[in-house]
Amino acid sequence: MSDSSPSPAPRSLDDALALMRDLRARCEWDRVQTHQSLRPYLIEEAHEVDDAIAGGDDAVLRDELGDLLLQVLFHSVVAEERGAFGMHDVAGALVAKMHARHPHLYGDGVKRPWESMKAQKTKRSTLEDGLPAGLPSLHRAHRLQDRAAGVGFDWDNALGPLAKVREEIAEVAHHIDAETGTVHDQDALEAELGDLLFAVVNLCRKTGVHGALALDRTNAKFVRRYALMERLAAADGKSLTALSLAEQDLYWDRVKAAERAGASRGDGPARER
């Protein structure tokens, strides 16, 4: 016998907002939260959404987006209780901003660079205005360069930042002894390495790559390869940590060779062929 009971009605954003108001009224923990006390949870949920995107699981992404939405609703209801603004004001401000930032769709039909429109709106000279202080350094560099590019301070193409990367590598090398590898001036080297990283981020940006995402990919690849090195060494009855660098390098070469062979068969990491 089939279940003929009606399916529950789809929930809406208004339902979620009503739930948040109810939690504030009846849950002891929710009731005492403030904008300040909620800050760590907002940051944590944003990172969990990012992890879900990297993992490629739609069900996990759906749930994590819901958790992040809860934080948006939470802050909106707290502000509503203070008489500052409500969720509908947040939505209204978003719609108005997107209309203003897309004049080619909702205005005079002329497409303008996003960052240049933001600069005209703020009328400020500080490049970092509005960028959160806690942004990860690679993403912050990318956004600063985006903003500078939005007002015309940018290379014509990727050849400019590529040359700059080569120039910065030479300046880094100047502070490292070519024979002994010792550092001549630690502070100066740190400054030059920062310049090199900034130049690499700019090269990434001009080629359509986000430096943080590229580094995430390489971090994951390194972890995967190192774990396989440990397994190969263990299969040979050895501990990787007890081996010399030359012996470890042999396992590293075996791992890379296995990846190349797997990629040629079609069963390796598709994006690293």
Short mmCIF file of C-alpha atoms in Angstrom, two decimals:
data_model
loop_
_atom_site.label_atom_id
_atom_site.label_comp_id
_atom_site.label_asym_id
_atom_site.label_seq_id
_atom_site.Cartn_x
_atom_site.Cartn_y
_atom_site.Cartn_z
CA MET A 1 0.00 0.00 0.00
CA SER A 2 1.51 3.29 -1.08
CA ASP A 3 1.75 6.32 1.17
CA SER A 4 -0.70 8.88 -0.22
CA SER A 5 0.01 11.56 2.37
CA PRO A 6 0.87 14.91 0.78
CA SER A 7 4.49 15.98 0.59
CA PRO A 8 5.45 18.77 2.95
CA ALA A 9 5.26 22.22 1.40
CA PRO A 10 8.61 23.64 0.30
CA ARG A 11 10.16 25.95 2.84
CA SER A 12 10.91 29.55 1.96
CA LEU A 13 13.32 32.18 3.18
CA ASP A 14 10.45 33.72 5.11
CA ASP A 15 10.02 30.38 6.91
CA ALA A 16 13.71 30.42 7.81
CA LEU A 17 13.43 34.00 9.04
CA ALA A 18 10.40 33.12 11.18
CA LEU A 19 12.35 30.19 12.64
CA MET A 20 15.25 32.48 13.54
CA ARG A 21 12.90 34.89 15.31
CA ASP A 22 11.36 31.99 17.21
CA LEU A 23 14.78 30.73 18.28
CA ARG A 24 15.66 34.19 19.56
CA ALA A 25 12.44 34.22 21.57
CA ARG A 26 12.51 30.71 23.02
CA CYS A 27 16.06 29.30 22.98
CA GLU A 28 18.28 30.34 25.88
CA TRP A 29 21.51 30.14 23.86
CA ASP A 30 20.19 31.94 20.77
CA ARG A 31 18.58 34.66 22.85
CA VAL A 32 21.84 35.90 24.40
CA GLN A 33 23.93 36.01 21.23
CA THR A 34 25.22 39.31 19.84
CA HIS A 35 26.93 40.40 16.64
CA GLN A 36 30.28 40.10 18.43
CA SER A 37 29.64 36.67 19.93
CA LEU A 38 28.54 35.32 16.54
CA ARG A 39 31.65 36.42 14.65
CA PRO A 40 33.62 33.15 15.08
CA TYR A 41 30.66 31.09 13.85
CA LEU A 42 30.24 33.21 10.74
CA ILE A 43 33.90 32.74 9.83
CA GLU A 44 33.77 29.02 10.60
CA GLU A 45 30.66 28.47 8.47
CA ALA A 46 32.20 30.36 5.54
CA HIS A 47 35.23 28.06 5.68
CA GLU A 48 32.98 25.00 5.84
CA VAL A 49 31.15 26.16 2.71
CA ASP A 50 34.52 26.54 1.01
CA ASP A 51 35.49 23.01 2.07
CA ALA A 52 32.19 21.68 0.70
CA ILE A 53 32.80 23.36 -2.65
CA ALA A 54 36.29 21.84 -2.79
CA GLY A 55 34.85 18.42 -1.90
CA GLY A 56 32.33 18.52 -4.75
CA ASP A 57 29.47 16.96 -2.75
CA ASP A 58 26.20 18.76 -3.53
CA ALA A 59 24.39 17.44 -0.45
CA VAL A 60 27.16 18.67 1.84
CA LEU A 61 27.28 22.01 0.02
CA ARG A 62 23.51 22.41 0.41
CA ASP A 63 23.71 21.82 4.15
CA GLU A 64 26.72 24.10 4.64
CA LEU A 65 25.07 26.90 2.65
CA GLY A 66 22.10 26.51 4.98
CA ASP A 67 24.39 26.91 7.99
CA LEU A 68 25.89 30.04 6.44
CA LEU A 69 22.42 31.40 5.68
CA LEU A 70 21.54 30.84 9.33
CA GLN A 71 24.32 33.23 10.28
CA VAL A 72 23.02 35.87 7.87
CA LEU A 73 19.53 35.49 9.31
CA PHE A 74 20.89 35.54 12.87
CA HIS A 75 22.71 38.85 12.37
CA SER A 76 19.70 40.33 10.57
CA VAL A 77 17.32 39.43 13.40
CA VAL A 78 19.72 40.77 16.04
CA ALA A 79 19.89 44.03 14.08
CA GLU A 80 16.12 44.02 13.68
CA GLU A 81 15.70 43.81 17.44
CA ARG A 82 17.98 46.82 17.82
CA GLY A 83 15.87 48.76 15.33
CA ALA A 84 18.85 49.06 12.96
CA PHE A 85 17.67 47.06 9.93
CA GLY A 86 16.01 43.77 9.07
CA MET A 87 16.47 40.90 6.64
CA HIS A 88 14.31 42.56 4.02
CA ASP A 89 16.48 45.68 4.27
CA VAL A 90 19.54 43.48 3.68
CA ALA A 91 17.88 41.95 0.61
CA GLY A 92 16.79 45.37 -0.64
CA ALA A 93 20.29 46.81 -0.27
CA LEU A 94 21.70 43.81 -2.16
CA VAL A 95 19.27 44.22 -5.06
CA ALA A 96 19.94 47.97 -5.25
CA LYS A 97 23.70 47.41 -5.23
CA MET A 98 23.57 44.75 -7.94
CA HIS A 99 21.40 47.00 -10.12
CA ALA A 100 23.89 49.83 -9.68
CA ARG A 101 26.87 47.53 -10.39
CA HIS A 102 25.27 46.17 -13.59
CA PRO A 103 24.18 49.29 -15.51
CA HIS A 104 24.49 47.35 -18.78
CA LEU A 105 21.60 45.17 -17.57
CA TYR A 106 19.53 47.47 -15.36
CA GLY A 107 20.58 50.99 -16.33
CA ASP A 108 21.94 52.91 -19.30
CA GLY A 109 23.22 49.83 -21.12
CA VAL A 110 26.91 50.75 -20.71
CA LYS A 111 29.17 48.13 -19.18
CA ARG A 112 31.75 49.52 -16.75
CA PRO A 113 34.57 47.85 -14.75
CA TRP A 114 33.31 46.70 -11.34
CA GLU A 115 36.22 48.11 -9.34
CA SER A 116 36.13 51.50 -11.05
CA MET A 117 32.43 51.86 -10.15
CA LYS A 118 33.22 51.03 -6.53
CA ALA A 119 36.01 53.61 -6.51
CA GLN A 120 33.65 56.30 -7.89
CA LYS A 121 31.08 55.43 -5.25
CA THR A 122 33.41 55.64 -2.27
CA LYS A 123 35.42 58.67 -3.47
CA ARG A 124 38.22 57.51 -1.20
CA SER A 125 41.91 57.23 -1.96
CA THR A 126 42.65 54.26 0.29
CA LEU A 127 43.01 51.13 -1.80
CA GLU A 128 42.10 48.78 1.03
CA ASP A 129 38.89 50.47 2.20
CA GLY A 130 36.21 47.87 2.78
CA LEU A 131 38.54 44.87 2.59
CA PRO A 132 38.24 42.81 5.80
CA ALA A 133 41.40 42.94 7.89
CA GLY A 134 41.32 39.17 8.34
CA LEU A 135 41.38 38.23 4.66
CA PRO A 136 43.98 35.54 3.91
CA SER A 137 47.10 37.18 2.50
CA LEU A 138 46.93 35.60 -0.97
CA HIS A 139 43.30 36.58 -1.45
CA ARG A 140 43.98 40.07 -0.07
CA ALA A 141 46.79 40.57 -2.59
CA HIS A 142 44.46 39.41 -5.38
CA ARG A 143 41.73 41.85 -4.31
CA LEU A 144 44.15 44.78 -3.94
CA GLN A 145 45.41 44.12 -7.46
CA ASP A 146 41.83 43.83 -8.73
CA ARG A 147 41.03 47.23 -7.26
CA ALA A 148 44.12 48.86 -8.72
CA ALA A 149 43.30 47.30 -12.10
CA GLY A 150 39.75 48.66 -11.85
CA VAL A 151 41.08 52.21 -12.05
CA GLY A 152 43.58 51.42 -14.82
CA PHE A 153 46.73 50.61 -12.83
CA ASP A 154 47.47 47.26 -14.45
CA TRP A 155 49.62 45.44 -16.98
CA ASP A 156 48.35 45.15 -20.55
CA ASN A 157 48.74 41.36 -20.50
CA ALA A 158 50.43 38.50 -18.64
CA LEU A 159 53.88 39.25 -20.06
CA GLY A 160 54.35 42.20 -17.73
CA PRO A 161 53.79 40.29 -14.47
CA LEU A 162 55.77 37.33 -15.87
CA ALA A 163 58.78 39.61 -16.35
CA LYS A 164 58.20 41.03 -12.88
CA VAL A 165 58.27 37.53 -11.35
CA ARG A 166 61.63 36.89 -13.03
CA GLU A 167 62.94 40.22 -11.77
CA GLU A 168 61.83 39.46 -8.20
CA ILE A 169 63.44 35.99 -8.30
CA ALA A 170 66.74 37.65 -9.21
CA GLU A 171 66.38 40.08 -6.31
CA VAL A 172 65.65 37.21 -3.91
CA ALA A 173 68.72 35.34 -5.19
CA HIS A 174 70.84 38.43 -4.50
CA HIS A 175 70.28 37.91 -0.76
CA ILE A 176 71.25 34.22 -0.74
CA ASP A 177 74.88 33.17 -1.08
CA ALA A 178 75.25 31.26 -4.34
CA GLU A 179 77.77 28.80 -2.85
CA THR A 180 76.70 28.23 0.75
CA GLY A 181 73.00 29.09 0.60
CA THR A 182 73.30 31.37 3.63
CA VAL A 183 71.17 34.50 3.88
CA HIS A 184 72.97 37.83 3.83
CA ASP A 185 70.16 39.98 5.26
CA GLN A 186 67.11 38.21 6.70
CA ASP A 187 64.91 41.32 6.84
CA ALA A 188 65.73 42.32 3.27
CA LEU A 189 65.13 38.75 2.10
CA GLU A 190 61.70 38.70 3.75
CA ALA A 191 60.79 41.91 1.95
CA GLU A 192 61.97 40.55 -1.41
CA LEU A 193 60.12 37.25 -0.91
CA GLY A 194 56.97 39.26 -0.19
CA ASP A 195 57.49 41.15 -3.45
CA LEU A 196 57.95 37.83 -5.26
CA LEU A 197 54.74 36.39 -3.81
CA PHE A 198 52.84 39.56 -4.74
CA ALA A 199 54.20 39.36 -8.30
CA VAL A 200 53.20 35.69 -8.58
CA VAL A 201 49.66 36.55 -7.42
CA ASN A 202 49.55 39.25 -10.09
CA LEU A 203 50.66 36.74 -12.74
CA CYS A 204 47.94 34.38 -11.54
CA ARG A 205 45.33 37.14 -11.76
CA LYS A 206 46.33 38.20 -15.28
CA THR A 207 46.09 34.60 -16.50
CA GLY A 208 42.65 34.03 -14.96
CA VAL A 209 43.89 31.98 -12.00
CA HIS A 210 43.28 32.73 -8.33
CA GLY A 211 46.55 32.29 -6.44
CA ALA A 212 44.85 30.90 -3.32
CA LEU A 213 43.00 28.25 -5.32
CA ALA A 214 46.16 27.31 -7.20
CA LEU A 215 48.03 26.94 -3.91
CA ASP A 216 45.19 24.90 -2.41
CA ARG A 217 45.47 22.52 -5.35
CA THR A 218 49.23 22.19 -4.94
CA ASN A 219 48.90 21.69 -1.17
CA ALA A 220 46.45 18.84 -1.76
CA LYS A 221 48.74 17.32 -4.39
CA PHE A 222 51.73 17.46 -2.02
CA VAL A 223 49.76 15.83 0.82
CA ARG A 224 48.56 13.09 -1.52
CA ARG A 225 52.04 12.41 -2.86
CA TYR A 226 53.65 12.42 0.58
CA ALA A 227 51.07 9.95 1.92
CA LEU A 228 51.79 7.64 -1.01
CA MET A 229 55.53 7.93 -0.33
CA GLU A 230 54.88 6.77 3.24
CA ARG A 231 52.83 3.81 2.01
CA LEU A 232 55.47 2.78 -0.53
CA ALA A 233 58.21 2.98 2.09
CA ALA A 234 56.11 0.99 4.57
CA ALA A 235 55.49 -1.69 1.92
CA ASP A 236 59.27 -1.99 1.64
CA GLY A 237 59.56 -2.37 5.40
CA LYS A 238 61.01 1.12 5.86
CA SER A 239 60.07 4.29 7.69
CA LEU A 240 60.16 7.36 5.47
CA THR A 241 61.42 9.54 8.31
CA ALA A 242 64.44 7.28 8.82
CA LEU A 243 65.59 7.55 5.20
CA SER A 244 68.13 9.97 3.80
CA LEU A 245 66.99 12.77 1.51
CA ALA A 246 68.36 10.91 -1.50
CA GLU A 247 66.37 7.79 -0.53
CA GLN A 248 63.23 9.87 0.04
CA ASP A 249 63.69 11.44 -3.38
CA LEU A 250 63.63 7.98 -4.95
CA TYR A 251 60.18 7.38 -3.45
CA TRP A 252 59.06 10.85 -4.58
CA ASP A 253 60.12 9.99 -8.13
CA ARG A 254 58.22 6.69 -7.92
CA VAL A 255 55.07 8.53 -6.83
CA LYS A 256 55.29 11.00 -9.70
CA ALA A 257 55.96 8.21 -12.19
CA ALA A 258 52.91 6.31 -10.89
CA GLU A 259 50.77 9.45 -11.29
CA ARG A 260 51.97 9.96 -14.86
CA ALA A 261 51.23 6.33 -15.68
CA GLY A 262 47.77 6.58 -14.13
CA ALA A 263 47.03 9.79 -16.02
CA SER A 264 48.02 8.19 -19.33
CA ARG A 265 45.58 5.34 -18.60
CA GLY A 266 42.86 7.79 -17.68
CA ASP A 267 42.65 6.85 -13.99
CA GLY A 268 44.91 9.59 -12.55
CA PRO A 269 43.97 13.08 -11.41
CA ALA A 270 42.35 14.44 -14.55
CA ARG A 271 43.37 18.06 -13.96
CA GLU A 272 47.03 17.20 -13.52
CA ARG A 273 47.70 15.39 -16.74
#
